[in-house]
PDB file of C-alpha atoms in Angstrom:
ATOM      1  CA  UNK A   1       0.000   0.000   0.000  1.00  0.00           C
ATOM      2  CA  UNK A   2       1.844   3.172  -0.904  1.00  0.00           C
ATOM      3  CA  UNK A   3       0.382   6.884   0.314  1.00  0.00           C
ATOM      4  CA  UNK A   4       1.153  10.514   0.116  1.00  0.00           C
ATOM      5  CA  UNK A   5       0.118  12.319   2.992  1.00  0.00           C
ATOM      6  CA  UNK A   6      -0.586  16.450   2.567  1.00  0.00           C
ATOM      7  CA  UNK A   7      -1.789  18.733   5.569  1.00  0.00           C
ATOM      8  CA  UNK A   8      -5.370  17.021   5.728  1.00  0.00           C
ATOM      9  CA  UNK A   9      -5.562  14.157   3.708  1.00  0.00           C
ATOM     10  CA  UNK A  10      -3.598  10.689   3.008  1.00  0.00           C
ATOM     11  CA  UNK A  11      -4.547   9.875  -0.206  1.00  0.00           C
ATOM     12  CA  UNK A  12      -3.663   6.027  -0.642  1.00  0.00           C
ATOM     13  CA  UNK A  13      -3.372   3.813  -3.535  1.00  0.00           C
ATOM     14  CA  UNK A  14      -6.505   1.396  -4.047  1.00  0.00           C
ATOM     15  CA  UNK A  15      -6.422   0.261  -7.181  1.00  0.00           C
ATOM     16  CA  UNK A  16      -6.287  -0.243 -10.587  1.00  0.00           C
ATOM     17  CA  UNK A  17      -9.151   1.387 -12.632  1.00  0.00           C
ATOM     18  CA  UNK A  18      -9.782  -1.612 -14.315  1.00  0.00           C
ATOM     19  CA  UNK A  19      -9.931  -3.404 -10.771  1.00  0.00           C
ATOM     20  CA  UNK A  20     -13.424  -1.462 -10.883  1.00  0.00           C
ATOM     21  CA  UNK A  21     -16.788  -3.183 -12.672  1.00  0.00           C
ATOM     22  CA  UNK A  22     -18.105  -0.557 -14.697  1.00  0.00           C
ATOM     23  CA  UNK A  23     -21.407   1.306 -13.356  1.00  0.00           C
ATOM     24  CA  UNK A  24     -20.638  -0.182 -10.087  1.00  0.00           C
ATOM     25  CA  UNK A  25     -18.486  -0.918  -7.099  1.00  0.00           C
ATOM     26  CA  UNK A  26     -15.897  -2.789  -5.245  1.00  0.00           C
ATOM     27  CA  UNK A  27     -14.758  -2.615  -1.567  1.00  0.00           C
ATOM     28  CA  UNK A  28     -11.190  -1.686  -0.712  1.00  0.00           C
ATOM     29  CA  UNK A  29      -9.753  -1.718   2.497  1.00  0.00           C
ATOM     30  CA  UNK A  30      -7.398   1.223   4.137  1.00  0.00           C
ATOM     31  CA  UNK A  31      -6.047   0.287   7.675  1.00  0.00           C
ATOM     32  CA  UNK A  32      -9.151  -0.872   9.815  1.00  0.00           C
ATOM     33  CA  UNK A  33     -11.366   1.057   7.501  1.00  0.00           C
ATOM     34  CA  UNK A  34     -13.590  -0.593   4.288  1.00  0.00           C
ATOM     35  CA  UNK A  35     -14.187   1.821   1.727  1.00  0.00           C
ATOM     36  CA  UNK A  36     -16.844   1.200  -1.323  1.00  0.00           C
ATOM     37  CA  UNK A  37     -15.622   2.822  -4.673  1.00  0.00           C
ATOM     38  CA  UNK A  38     -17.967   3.220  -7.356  1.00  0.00           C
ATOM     39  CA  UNK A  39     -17.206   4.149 -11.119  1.00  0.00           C
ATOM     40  CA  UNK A  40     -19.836   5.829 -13.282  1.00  0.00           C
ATOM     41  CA  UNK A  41     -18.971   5.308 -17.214  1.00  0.00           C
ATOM     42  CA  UNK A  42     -21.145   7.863 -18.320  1.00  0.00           C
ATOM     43  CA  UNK A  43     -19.928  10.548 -16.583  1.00  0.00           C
ATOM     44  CA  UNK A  44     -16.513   9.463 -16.369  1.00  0.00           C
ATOM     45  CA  UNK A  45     -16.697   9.986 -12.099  1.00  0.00           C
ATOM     46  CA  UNK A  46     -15.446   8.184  -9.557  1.00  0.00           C
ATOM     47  CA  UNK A  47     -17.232   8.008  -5.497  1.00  0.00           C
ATOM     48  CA  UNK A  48     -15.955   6.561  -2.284  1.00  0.00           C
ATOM     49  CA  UNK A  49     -17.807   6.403   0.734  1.00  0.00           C
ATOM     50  CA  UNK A  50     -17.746   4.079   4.141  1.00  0.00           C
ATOM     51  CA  UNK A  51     -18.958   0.433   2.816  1.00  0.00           C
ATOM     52  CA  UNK A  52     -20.917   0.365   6.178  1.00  0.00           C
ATOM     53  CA  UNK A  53     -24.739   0.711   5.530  1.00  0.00           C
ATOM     54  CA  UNK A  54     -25.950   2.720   9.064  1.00  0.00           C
ATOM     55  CA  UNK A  55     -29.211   1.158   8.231  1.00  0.00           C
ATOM     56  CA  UNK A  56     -28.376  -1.968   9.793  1.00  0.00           C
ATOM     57  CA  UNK A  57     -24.988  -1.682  10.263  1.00  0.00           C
ATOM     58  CA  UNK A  58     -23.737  -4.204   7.729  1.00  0.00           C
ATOM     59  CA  UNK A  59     -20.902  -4.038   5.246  1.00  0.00           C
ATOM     60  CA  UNK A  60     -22.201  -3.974   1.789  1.00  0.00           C
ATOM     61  CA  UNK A  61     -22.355  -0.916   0.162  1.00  0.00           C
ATOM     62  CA  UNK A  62     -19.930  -2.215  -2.470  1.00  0.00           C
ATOM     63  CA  UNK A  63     -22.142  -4.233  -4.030  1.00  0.00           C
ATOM     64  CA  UNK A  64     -25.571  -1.587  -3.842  1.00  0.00           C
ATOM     65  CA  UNK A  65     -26.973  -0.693  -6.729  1.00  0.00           C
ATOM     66  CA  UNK A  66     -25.950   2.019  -7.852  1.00  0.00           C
ATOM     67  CA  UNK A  67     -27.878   4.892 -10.816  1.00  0.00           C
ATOM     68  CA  UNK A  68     -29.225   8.655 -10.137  1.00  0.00           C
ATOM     69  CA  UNK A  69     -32.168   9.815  -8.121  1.00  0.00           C
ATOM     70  CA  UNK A  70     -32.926  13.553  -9.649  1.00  0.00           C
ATOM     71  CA  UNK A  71     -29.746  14.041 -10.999  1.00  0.00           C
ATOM     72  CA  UNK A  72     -28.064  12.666  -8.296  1.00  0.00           C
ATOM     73  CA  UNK A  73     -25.725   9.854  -8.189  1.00  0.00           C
ATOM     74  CA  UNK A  74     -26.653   7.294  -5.392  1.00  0.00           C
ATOM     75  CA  UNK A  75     -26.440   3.749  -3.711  1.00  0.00           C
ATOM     76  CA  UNK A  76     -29.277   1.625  -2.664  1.00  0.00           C
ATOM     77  CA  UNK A  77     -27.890  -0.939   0.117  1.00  0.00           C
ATOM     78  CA  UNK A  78     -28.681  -4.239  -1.204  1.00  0.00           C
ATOM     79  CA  UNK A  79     -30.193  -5.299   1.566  1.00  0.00           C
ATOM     80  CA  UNK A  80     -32.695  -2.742   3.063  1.00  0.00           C
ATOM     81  CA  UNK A  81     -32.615  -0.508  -0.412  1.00  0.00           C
ATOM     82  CA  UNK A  82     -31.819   2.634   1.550  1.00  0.00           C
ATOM     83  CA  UNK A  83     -30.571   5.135  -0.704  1.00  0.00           C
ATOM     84  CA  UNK A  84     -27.684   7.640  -0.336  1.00  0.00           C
ATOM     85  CA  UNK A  85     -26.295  10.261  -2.405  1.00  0.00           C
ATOM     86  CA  UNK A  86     -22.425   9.928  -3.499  1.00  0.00           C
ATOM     87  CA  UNK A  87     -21.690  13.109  -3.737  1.00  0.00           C
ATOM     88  CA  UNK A  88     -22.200  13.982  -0.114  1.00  0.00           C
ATOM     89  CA  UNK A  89     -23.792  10.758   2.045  1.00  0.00           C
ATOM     90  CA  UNK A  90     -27.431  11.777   2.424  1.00  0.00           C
ATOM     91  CA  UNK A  91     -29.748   9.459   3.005  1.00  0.00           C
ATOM     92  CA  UNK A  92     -32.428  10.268  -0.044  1.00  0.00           C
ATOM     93  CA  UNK A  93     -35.162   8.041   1.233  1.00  0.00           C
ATOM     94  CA  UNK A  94     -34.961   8.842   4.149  1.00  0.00           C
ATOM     95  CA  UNK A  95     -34.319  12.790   5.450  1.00  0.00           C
ATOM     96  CA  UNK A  96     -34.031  11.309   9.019  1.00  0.00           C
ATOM     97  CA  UNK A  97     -31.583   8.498   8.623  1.00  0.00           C
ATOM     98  CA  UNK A  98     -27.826   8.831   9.465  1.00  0.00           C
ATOM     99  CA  UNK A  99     -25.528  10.066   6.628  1.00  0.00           C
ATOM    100  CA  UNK A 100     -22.771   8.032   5.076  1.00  0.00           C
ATOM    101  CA  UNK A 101     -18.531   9.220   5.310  1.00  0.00           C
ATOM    102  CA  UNK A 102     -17.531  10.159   1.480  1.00  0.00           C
ATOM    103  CA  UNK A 103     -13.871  10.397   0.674  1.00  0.00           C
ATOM    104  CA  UNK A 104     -12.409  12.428  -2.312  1.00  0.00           C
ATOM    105  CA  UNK A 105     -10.998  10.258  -5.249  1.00  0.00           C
ATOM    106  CA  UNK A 106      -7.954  10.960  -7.992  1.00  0.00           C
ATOM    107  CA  UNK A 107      -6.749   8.982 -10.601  1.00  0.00           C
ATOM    108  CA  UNK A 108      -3.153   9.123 -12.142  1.00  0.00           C
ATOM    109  CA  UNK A 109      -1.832   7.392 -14.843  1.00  0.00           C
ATOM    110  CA  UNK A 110      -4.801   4.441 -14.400  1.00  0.00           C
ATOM    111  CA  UNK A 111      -3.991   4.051 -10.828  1.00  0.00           C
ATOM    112  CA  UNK A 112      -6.957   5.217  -8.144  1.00  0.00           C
ATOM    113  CA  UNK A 113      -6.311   7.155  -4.944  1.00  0.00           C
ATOM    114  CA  UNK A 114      -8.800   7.497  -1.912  1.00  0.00           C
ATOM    115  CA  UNK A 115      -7.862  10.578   0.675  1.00  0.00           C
ATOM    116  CA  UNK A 116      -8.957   9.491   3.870  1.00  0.00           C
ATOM    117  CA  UNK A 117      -7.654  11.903   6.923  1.00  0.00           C
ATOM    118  CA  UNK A 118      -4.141  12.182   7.825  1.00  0.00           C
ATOM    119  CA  UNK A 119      -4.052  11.020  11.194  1.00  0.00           C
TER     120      UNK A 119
END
């Protein structure tokens, strides 16, 4: 695992873009932490956010469904179908419902990073 650590983020390697299924998600691990990382083809945009569903506390956001709700790109838990934006961890189903942890993603030369806080 190789990272590069600035003021406020460690941005650590993951893995190869072609690790990642098209118009959907795998789950990466970083330290004690499992991240889900998503890949939309359409848009050409990459998502990470905690692969813990708060629902019901299980790890599995990696293989939600993923698509757009208004616009917005989003995860359904394949379990309980709760629904949470990408870009920011609202729940969209339900306004009430805890929010997920998103990380910021890069890519360089085919390679994908996930900045997680330096700590």
């Amino acid at each position: 695992m190789s990272t590069i650590s600035t003021t406020d983020v460690t941005w650590f390697f993951a893995c190869k873009t072609t690790d990642v299924p098209t118009n959907g998600g795998v789950c990466v691990k970083y330290k004690d932490e499992q991240i889900a990382l998503f890949y939309f083809t359409r848009s050409d945009t990459w998502y990470a956010t905690q692969n813990l569903c708060p629902h019901r506390r299980q790890m599995a956001l990696s293989r939600g469904m993923t698509g757009t709700h208004a616009g917005e790109p989003k995860v359904a838990c394949p379990f309980h179908k709760k629904t949470f934006s990408l870009k920011d961890g609202r729940c969209l189903t339900d306004e009430h419902e805890c929010a997920l942890t998103v990380y910021p993603v890069r890519i360089e030369d085919d390679r994908v990073y996930i900045g997680v806080n330096a700590y």
